[in-house]
Amino acid sequence: MKVEDIKNVTVAGGGTQGSQIASQIAYKGFAVTVWVRSEASVERARVRFATIKEQYLSTLEAMKTDASAYCRGLADTPDLSAEQIDALIAQAEERLSSIKFETDWDAAFGNADLVLECINENPQEKTEFYTKLSAHLPERTVILTDSSTMLPSMFAEATGRPDKYMSLHFGNQIWRNNMTELMRHDGTDPEVFELAAQFAEAIGMVPLKLNREQPGYILNSLLIPWFKAATSLVATGVCDAETVDKCWELATGADPGQTPFRKLDKIGLVLARNILSMDPAAKDPASGLAKSVSMLNGYIDEGKTGIAAGEGFYKYESYDK
Amino acid sequence: MKVEDIKNVTVAGGGTQGSQIASQIAYKGFAVTVWVRSEASVERARVRFATIKEQYLSTLEAMKTDASAYCRGLADTPDLSAEQIDALIAQAEERLSSIKFETDWDAAFGNADLVLECINENPQEKTEFYTKLSAHLPERTVILTDSSTMLPSMFAEATGRPDKYMSLHFGNQIWRNNMTELMRHDGTDPEVFELAAQFAEAIGMVPLKLNREQPGYILNSLLIPWFKAATSLVATGVCDAETVDKCWELATGADPGQTPFRKLDKIGLVLARNILSMDPAAKDPASGLAKSVSMLNGYIDEGKTGIAAGEGFYKYESYDK
């Protein structure tokens, strides 16, 4: 299969990730069906999709007058006239409105060229999903998973088509943060790997290729040790969070928002605490890591869970959120 | 002692760090003496100081017309008129020319308000230096060490004045990268810690305070785990250096030069290899760290040691150097 042959894409799951991914794929002109388990899920998903459509339309509108509103996933260049943006708005309105919702397996998957799996991060649920899916899917169909914490080799057999299965991992606000990480398992067909990269580009994403499985992909493999180092310095009393951030900013020329503790506030202290707790080294109470977890718990107990809560390591006014 | 009482500063050592630090202190109006061991060292130091003076003068000159030439250590604001810059140039010419060189201990240290130790990173040499120094130094004098790899507690007793001793650690090209890290040991007088911070500001530096000893200070505590993570990804075959850099750039909005492998090329692969080899985990040949060291050795063997060599992980044209 070539990327030109991909017409019908089915996104399994209409949660936070599924709704963003499905919207972006539709925005770029593919026929998108969203499969969810029940009519109740359809109703919940419709609300999410409506919100995302509003974000697409308002972001495009803002791009007319505000250079900083430009999102790489929405247009290849920031140099667009108001007329060109109006055309994109009309197109987005039409395409995002044409997303179909299905609960029936055959209706959702029977003619899919590509499936993007965005269901819960639960290994048993995923295995059951893939096993059932294989009975409803044409032979040609490629399956990509957005899983952020699991490796494709865990489910390759359950899909019944290990050669046509791999990870295509998205971030958050993908129309703005248009980075995807592609991870193959040993049995993924190299042509499928290439096809997935081309598909990622076709939907406005930058594909970053991982040639073998790596828990945490590239980004979290870099971010987590950096967070651990930063939180250990503060949790062990070496210095305060502002000093760590100032140091990174001065030494690397990073924007003030791109420093360790500003980033932690952005991703949220609960998620950060959960990630840091997973490391076995956190079990030694004398370790910097254990002290980091305990420091984060202190903030969480006080409700200071990050930007979304208005306060984390820093205080935020509403306009920063 | 208050920061206003600091008039005479003696810098011990006229090497790369000593010459930059002494020049910057003189630039900001202090009377600077440089102590070195021999007349031969004086001659070598004079050459280095002349080169640095040229860099100060040409950078100031460039600041007249090129906004990107602005160095925070040279002026508090980038908004200076050509006349104001000419005044700074005349002042720099005069002040940097008035730096004295001494090999005699009493002449160099007998009237110093503050000593900045920038001699070799050799513990025995430093201990001997401090022991001898204490006999030539007024009681009031504060001693600061620029050591990047050793902790002040290692030498506090040898100075004979542990309460007036701590680290003030500088980077490279300090007139541009005007960050200093201040590290106290348990016995450092809090007033001396505060005085050192004020002195750092008085010489145009941003003081970053460490309230207790931490090997690697703040910056290297953050950078080294980040480098380890980045090199492990490439050395274990997950992806290539360009992909890691692209990922960091896209996800954090960092400038292209501020990504892991660009940074490694900048600091040099030999230094990076030496730092990574120090970690005991590098002894396990199956570890990502051991594979990282071996990958770096491969580049070093081919002469690809970084920007200074014209090639590291990337190739550089001369204008990038």
mmCIF file of N, CA and C in Angstrom, chain B residues 30-125:
data_model
loop_
_atom_site.group_PDB
_atom_site.id
_atom_site.type_symbol
_atom_site.label_atom_id
_atom_site.label_comp_id
_atom_site.label_asym_id
_atom_site.label_seq_id
_atom_site.Cartn_x
_atom_site.Cartn_y
_atom_site.Cartn_z
ATOM 1 N N PHE B 30 37.735 46.835 39.540
ATOM 2 C CA PHE B 30 38.531 46.436 40.703
ATOM 3 C C PHE B 30 40.020 46.454 40.340
ATOM 4 N N ALA B 31 40.857 46.649 41.361
ATOM 5 C CA ALA B 31 42.314 46.588 41.148
ATOM 6 C C ALA B 31 42.718 45.119 41.164
ATOM 7 N N VAL B 32 43.195 44.638 40.032
ATOM 8 C CA VAL B 32 43.432 43.191 39.913
ATOM 9 C C VAL B 32 44.917 42.870 39.812
ATOM 10 N N THR B 33 45.330 41.912 40.626
ATOM 11 C CA THR B 33 46.675 41.348 40.528
ATOM 12 C C THR B 33 46.536 39.878 40.154
ATOM 13 N N VAL B 34 47.367 39.433 39.231
ATOM 14 C CA VAL B 34 47.363 38.015 38.871
ATOM 15 C C VAL B 34 48.637 37.385 39.412
ATOM 16 N N TRP B 35 48.450 36.358 40.235
ATOM 17 C CA TRP B 35 49.622 35.657 40.757
ATOM 18 C C TRP B 35 49.867 34.400 39.935
ATOM 19 N N VAL B 36 51.093 34.234 39.470
ATOM 20 C CA VAL B 36 51.491 32.979 38.821
ATOM 21 C C VAL B 36 52.826 32.547 39.421
ATOM 22 N N ARG B 37 53.225 31.304 39.135
ATOM 23 C CA ARG B 37 54.363 30.715 39.859
ATOM 24 C C ARG B 37 55.729 31.224 39.412
ATOM 25 N N SER B 38 55.861 31.637 38.148
ATOM 26 C CA SER B 38 57.201 31.932 37.637
ATOM 27 C C SER B 38 57.142 33.043 36.594
ATOM 28 N N GLU B 39 58.287 33.607 36.291
ATOM 29 C CA GLU B 39 58.361 34.639 35.254
ATOM 30 C C GLU B 39 57.945 34.063 33.900
ATOM 31 N N ALA B 40 58.259 32.792 33.680
ATOM 32 C CA ALA B 40 57.852 32.160 32.418
ATOM 33 C C ALA B 40 56.324 32.124 32.326
ATOM 34 N N SER B 41 55.689 31.850 33.469
ATOM 35 C CA SER B 41 54.221 31.852 33.493
ATOM 36 C C SER B 41 53.674 33.248 33.236
ATOM 37 N N VAL B 42 54.368 34.267 33.752
ATOM 38 C CA VAL B 42 53.936 35.645 33.513
ATOM 39 C C VAL B 42 53.923 35.913 32.007
ATOM 40 N N GLU B 43 54.974 35.478 31.321
ATOM 41 C CA GLU B 43 55.054 35.743 29.882
ATOM 42 C C GLU B 43 53.901 35.059 29.144
ATOM 43 N N ARG B 44 53.649 33.788 29.499
ATOM 44 C CA ARG B 44 52.546 33.066 28.832
ATOM 45 C C ARG B 44 51.208 33.732 29.132
ATOM 46 N N ALA B 45 51.054 34.167 30.387
ATOM 47 C CA ALA B 45 49.792 34.790 30.782
ATOM 48 C C ALA B 45 49.566 36.103 30.017
ATOM 49 N N ARG B 46 50.628 36.887 29.834
ATOM 50 C CA ARG B 46 50.480 38.179 29.149
ATOM 51 C C ARG B 46 49.880 37.990 27.754
ATOM 52 N N VAL B 47 50.292 36.922 27.080
ATOM 53 C CA VAL B 47 49.772 36.656 25.738
ATOM 54 C C VAL B 47 48.265 36.390 25.807
ATOM 55 N N ARG B 48 47.892 35.548 26.766
ATOM 56 C CA ARG B 48 46.455 35.244 26.922
ATOM 57 C C ARG B 48 45.644 36.496 27.252
ATOM 58 N N PHE B 49 46.165 37.306 28.163
ATOM 59 C CA PHE B 49 45.423 38.511 28.556
ATOM 60 C C PHE B 49 45.294 39.490 27.392
ATOM 61 N N ALA B 50 46.323 39.550 26.568
ATOM 62 C CA ALA B 50 46.253 40.458 25.410
ATOM 63 C C ALA B 50 45.153 39.987 24.452
ATOM 64 N N THR B 51 45.055 38.679 24.258
ATOM 65 C CA THR B 51 44.012 38.133 23.378
ATOM 66 C C THR B 51 42.627 38.448 23.922
ATOM 67 N N ILE B 52 42.485 38.266 25.236
ATOM 68 C CA ILE B 52 41.173 38.528 25.837
ATOM 69 C C ILE B 52 40.812 40.010 25.743
ATOM 70 N N LYS B 53 41.808 40.862 25.964
ATOM 71 C CA LYS B 53 41.531 42.305 25.850
ATOM 72 C C LYS B 53 41.023 42.627 24.449
ATOM 73 N N GLU B 54 41.638 42.028 23.434
ATOM 74 C CA GLU B 54 41.184 42.244 22.061
ATOM 75 C C GLU B 54 39.731 41.803 21.892
ATOM 76 N N GLN B 55 39.389 40.667 22.526
ATOM 77 C CA GLN B 55 38.002 40.180 22.414
ATOM 78 C C GLN B 55 37.025 41.147 23.066
ATOM 79 N N TYR B 56 37.422 41.688 24.235
ATOM 80 C CA TYR B 56 36.558 42.675 24.889
ATOM 81 C C TYR B 56 36.343 43.881 23.974
ATOM 82 N N LEU B 57 37.452 44.399 23.445
ATOM 83 C CA LEU B 57 37.359 45.626 22.652
ATOM 84 C C LEU B 57 36.590 45.389 21.360
ATOM 85 N N SER B 58 36.851 44.262 20.693
ATOM 86 C CA SER B 58 36.156 44.035 19.413
ATOM 87 C C SER B 58 34.687 43.712 19.637
ATOM 88 N N THR B 59 34.370 43.041 20.758
ATOM 89 C CA THR B 59 32.962 42.774 21.047
ATOM 90 C C THR B 59 32.219 44.080 21.325
ATOM 91 N N LEU B 60 32.842 44.953 22.108
ATOM 92 C CA LEU B 60 32.205 46.249 22.383
ATOM 93 C C LEU B 60 31.996 47.014 21.078
ATOM 94 N N GLU B 61 33.006 47.014 20.242
ATOM 95 C CA GLU B 61 32.907 47.705 18.947
ATOM 96 C C GLU B 61 31.731 47.145 18.138
ATOM 97 N N ALA B 62 31.618 45.808 18.115
ATOM 98 C CA ALA B 62 30.544 45.161 17.341
ATOM 99 C C ALA B 62 29.166 45.507 17.896
ATOM 100 N N MET B 63 29.117 45.736 19.220
ATOM 101 C CA MET B 63 27.830 46.054 19.850
ATOM 102 C C MET B 63 27.244 47.378 19.347
ATOM 103 N N LYS B 64 28.078 48.187 18.718
ATOM 104 C CA LYS B 64 27.570 49.449 18.180
ATOM 105 C C LYS B 64 26.563 49.216 17.052
ATOM 106 N N THR B 65 26.798 48.167 16.268
ATOM 107 C CA THR B 65 25.984 47.988 15.060
ATOM 108 C C THR B 65 25.240 46.657 15.016
ATOM 109 N N ASP B 66 25.665 45.695 15.842
ATOM 110 C CA ASP B 66 25.096 44.340 15.735
ATOM 111 C C ASP B 66 24.461 43.952 17.068
ATOM 112 N N ALA B 67 23.125 43.898 17.074
ATOM 113 C CA ALA B 67 22.406 43.614 18.325
ATOM 114 C C ALA B 67 22.795 42.243 18.896
ATOM 115 N N SER B 68 23.134 41.292 18.016
ATOM 116 C CA SER B 68 23.449 39.938 18.498
ATOM 117 C C SER B 68 24.822 39.878 19.171
ATOM 118 N N ALA B 69 25.619 40.939 19.042
ATOM 119 C CA ALA B 69 26.946 40.957 19.673
ATOM 120 C C ALA B 69 26.864 41.278 21.164
ATOM 121 N N TYR B 70 25.706 41.774 21.592
ATOM 122 C CA TYR B 70 25.551 42.203 22.993
ATOM 123 C C TYR B 70 25.929 41.105 23.984
ATOM 124 N N CYS B 71 26.782 41.451 24.936
ATOM 125 C CA CYS B 71 27.173 40.515 25.999
ATOM 126 C C CYS B 71 26.722 41.075 27.339
ATOM 127 N N ARG B 72 25.986 40.256 28.055
ATOM 128 C CA ARG B 72 25.424 40.727 29.325
ATOM 129 C C ARG B 72 26.494 41.130 30.335
ATOM 130 N N GLY B 73 27.657 40.498 30.256
ATOM 131 C CA GLY B 73 28.724 40.812 31.207
ATOM 132 C C GLY B 73 29.395 42.153 30.939
ATOM 133 N N LEU B 74 29.186 42.713 29.751
ATOM 134 C CA LEU B 74 29.864 43.953 29.374
ATOM 135 C C LEU B 74 29.045 45.190 29.664
ATOM 136 N N ALA B 75 27.717 45.041 29.657
ATOM 137 C CA ALA B 75 26.848 46.190 29.905
ATOM 138 C C ALA B 75 25.505 45.674 30.409
ATOM 139 N N ASP B 76 24.890 46.446 31.295
ATOM 140 C CA ASP B 76 23.629 45.998 31.889
ATOM 141 C C ASP B 76 22.479 46.007 30.893
ATOM 142 N N THR B 77 22.617 46.789 29.841
ATOM 143 C CA THR B 77 21.549 46.904 28.865
ATOM 144 C C THR B 77 22.120 46.892 27.451
ATOM 145 N N PRO B 78 21.379 46.356 26.491
ATOM 146 C CA PRO B 78 21.849 46.402 25.107
ATOM 147 C C PRO B 78 21.602 47.760 24.453
ATOM 148 N N ASP B 79 20.840 48.626 25.132
ATOM 149 C CA ASP B 79 20.475 49.910 24.523
ATOM 150 C C ASP B 79 21.503 50.989 24.852
ATOM 151 N N LEU B 80 22.632 50.929 24.192
ATOM 152 C CA LEU B 80 23.674 51.922 24.442
ATOM 153 C C LEU B 80 23.954 52.686 23.148
ATOM 154 N N SER B 81 24.235 53.954 23.311
ATOM 155 C CA SER B 81 24.610 54.759 22.136
ATOM 156 C C SER B 81 26.061 54.457 21.780
ATOM 157 N N ALA B 82 26.456 54.840 20.555
ATOM 158 C CA ALA B 82 27.852 54.657 20.128
ATOM 159 C C ALA B 82 28.791 55.401 21.074
ATOM 160 N N GLU B 83 28.360 56.560 21.570
ATOM 161 C CA GLU B 83 29.196 57.345 22.495
ATOM 162 C C GLU B 83 29.389 56.591 23.807
ATOM 163 N N GLN B 84 28.294 55.995 24.301
ATOM 164 C CA GLN B 84 28.401 55.237 25.555
ATOM 165 C C GLN B 84 29.339 54.038 25.380
ATOM 166 N N ILE B 85 29.240 53.390 24.222
ATOM 167 C CA ILE B 85 30.119 52.249 23.975
ATOM 168 C C ILE B 85 31.568 52.705 23.839
ATOM 169 N N ASP B 86 31.789 53.841 23.196
ATOM 170 C CA ASP B 86 33.157 54.365 23.100
ATOM 171 C C ASP B 86 33.737 54.623 24.489
ATOM 172 N N ALA B 87 32.899 55.110 25.391
ATOM 173 C CA ALA B 87 33.377 55.342 26.755
ATOM 174 C C ALA B 87 33.752 54.016 27.418
ATOM 175 N N LEU B 88 32.925 52.978 27.169
ATOM 176 C CA LEU B 88 33.243 51.663 27.735
ATOM 177 C C LEU B 88 34.547 51.117 27.143
ATOM 178 N N ILE B 89 34.749 51.361 25.847
ATOM 179 C CA ILE B 89 35.970 50.873 25.192
ATOM 180 C C ILE B 89 37.202 51.543 25.800
ATOM 181 N N ALA B 90 37.114 52.857 25.987
ATOM 182 C CA ALA B 90 38.247 53.578 26.575
ATOM 183 C C ALA B 90 38.531 53.085 27.986
ATOM 184 N N GLN B 91 37.440 52.865 28.721
ATOM 185 C CA GLN B 91 37.577 52.389 30.100
ATOM 186 C C GLN B 91 38.178 50.974 30.130
ATOM 187 N N ALA B 92 37.708 50.106 29.220
ATOM 188 C CA ALA B 92 38.209 48.730 29.175
ATOM 189 C C ALA B 92 39.688 48.722 28.829
ATOM 190 N N GLU B 93 40.045 49.539 27.840
ATOM 191 C CA GLU B 93 41.452 49.668 27.433
ATOM 192 C C GLU B 93 42.319 50.004 28.650
ATOM 193 N N GLU B 94 41.842 50.955 29.418
ATOM 194 C CA GLU B 94 42.635 51.414 30.574
ATOM 195 C C GLU B 94 42.655 50.353 31.684
ATOM 196 N N ARG B 95 41.484 49.832 31.997
ATOM 197 C CA ARG B 95 41.405 48.911 33.132
ATOM 198 C C ARG B 95 42.102 47.579 32.848
ATOM 199 N N LEU B 96 41.912 47.032 31.656
ATOM 200 C CA LEU B 96 42.539 45.739 31.360
ATOM 201 C C LEU B 96 44.057 45.875 31.208
ATOM 202 N N SER B 97 44.496 47.104 30.876
ATOM 203 C CA SER B 97 45.949 47.322 30.775
ATOM 204 C C SER B 97 46.591 47.469 32.147
ATOM 205 N N SER B 98 45.779 47.748 33.154
ATOM 206 C CA SER B 98 46.357 48.011 34.476
ATOM 207 C C SER B 98 46.457 46.757 35.344
ATOM 208 N N ILE B 99 46.118 45.584 34.789
ATOM 209 C CA ILE B 99 46.247 44.329 35.556
ATOM 210 C C ILE B 99 47.725 44.072 35.853
ATOM 211 N N LYS B 100 48.028 43.784 37.121
ATOM 212 C CA LYS B 100 49.440 43.533 37.513
ATOM 213 C C LYS B 100 49.710 42.033 37.555
ATOM 214 N N PHE B 101 50.932 41.660 37.269
ATOM 215 C CA PHE B 101 51.347 40.265 37.373
ATOM 216 C C PHE B 101 52.422 40.145 38.444
ATOM 217 N N GLU B 102 52.269 39.139 39.301
ATOM 218 C CA GLU B 102 53.219 38.971 40.406
ATOM 219 C C GLU B 102 53.568 37.497 40.571
ATOM 220 N N THR B 103 54.825 37.245 40.944
ATOM 221 C CA THR B 103 55.196 35.873 41.323
ATOM 222 C C THR B 103 55.490 35.819 42.831
ATOM 223 N N ASP B 104 55.672 36.977 43.414
ATOM 224 C CA ASP B 104 55.979 37.051 44.844
ATOM 225 C C ASP B 104 54.691 36.947 45.668
ATOM 226 N N TRP B 105 54.698 36.081 46.660
ATOM 227 C CA TRP B 105 53.487 35.827 47.445
ATOM 228 C C TRP B 105 53.034 37.059 48.227
ATOM 229 N N ASP B 106 53.963 37.721 48.877
ATOM 230 C CA ASP B 106 53.552 38.877 49.683
ATOM 231 C C ASP B 106 53.051 40.015 48.813
ATOM 232 N N ALA B 107 53.738 40.247 47.714
ATOM 233 C CA ALA B 107 53.318 41.325 46.813
ATOM 234 C C ALA B 107 51.947 41.024 46.226
ATOM 235 N N ALA B 108 51.679 39.747 45.945
ATOM 236 C CA ALA B 108 50.423 39.384 45.301
ATOM 237 C C ALA B 108 49.264 39.347 46.289
ATOM 238 N N PHE B 109 49.529 38.823 47.482
ATOM 239 C CA PHE B 109 48.411 38.531 48.396
ATOM 240 C C PHE B 109 48.358 39.410 49.644
ATOM 241 N N GLY B 110 49.461 40.136 49.933
ATOM 242 C CA GLY B 110 49.578 40.846 51.210
ATOM 243 C C GLY B 110 48.494 41.882 51.457
ATOM 244 N N ASN B 111 47.902 42.407 50.411
ATOM 245 C CA ASN B 111 46.869 43.438 50.611
ATOM 246 C C ASN B 111 45.564 43.084 49.869
ATOM 247 N N ALA B 112 45.357 41.791 49.631
ATOM 248 C CA ALA B 112 44.159 41.370 48.879
ATOM 249 C C ALA B 112 42.932 41.360 49.787
ATOM 250 N N ASP B 113 41.846 41.939 49.280
ATOM 251 C CA ASP B 113 40.560 41.820 49.994
ATOM 252 C C ASP B 113 39.883 40.508 49.633
ATOM 253 N N LEU B 114 40.180 40.053 48.429
ATOM 254 C CA LEU B 114 39.536 38.836 47.944
ATOM 255 C C LEU B 114 40.519 38.097 47.032
ATOM 256 N N VAL B 115 40.572 36.765 47.199
ATOM 257 C CA VAL B 115 41.413 35.944 46.332
ATOM 258 C C VAL B 115 40.517 35.003 45.542
ATOM 259 N N LEU B 116 40.752 34.924 44.241
ATOM 260 C CA LEU B 116 40.030 33.965 43.412
ATOM 261 C C LEU B 116 41.021 32.912 42.948
ATOM 262 N N GLU B 117 40.848 31.702 43.397
ATOM 263 C CA GLU B 117 41.811 30.638 43.088
ATOM 264 C C GLU B 117 41.410 29.936 41.801
ATOM 265 N N CYS B 118 42.296 30.006 40.805
ATOM 266 C CA CYS B 118 42.050 29.393 39.494
ATOM 267 C C CYS B 118 43.256 28.549 39.085
ATOM 268 N N ILE B 119 43.887 27.878 40.037
ATOM 269 C CA ILE B 119 45.049 27.063 39.661
ATOM 270 C C ILE B 119 44.583 25.687 39.187
ATOM 271 N N ASN B 120 45.546 24.834 38.831
ATOM 272 C CA ASN B 120 45.218 23.511 38.281
ATOM 273 C C ASN B 120 44.222 22.714 39.125
ATOM 274 N N GLU B 121 43.421 21.890 38.452
ATOM 275 C CA GLU B 121 42.444 21.035 39.139
ATOM 276 C C GLU B 121 43.160 19.798 39.685
ATOM 277 N N ASN B 122 44.062 20.049 40.619
ATOM 278 C CA ASN B 122 44.845 18.974 41.215
ATOM 279 C C ASN B 122 44.756 19.139 42.731
ATOM 280 N N PRO B 123 44.147 18.187 43.425
ATOM 281 C CA PRO B 123 43.870 18.378 44.859
ATOM 282 C C PRO B 123 45.129 18.647 45.685
ATOM 283 N N GLN B 124 46.224 17.931 45.373
ATOM 284 C CA GLN B 124 47.442 18.122 46.171
ATOM 285 C C GLN B 124 48.011 19.522 45.947
ATOM 286 N N GLU B 125 48.007 19.937 44.686
ATOM 287 C CA GLU B 125 48.504 21.268 44.358
ATOM 288 C C GLU B 125 47.681 22.352 45.051
#
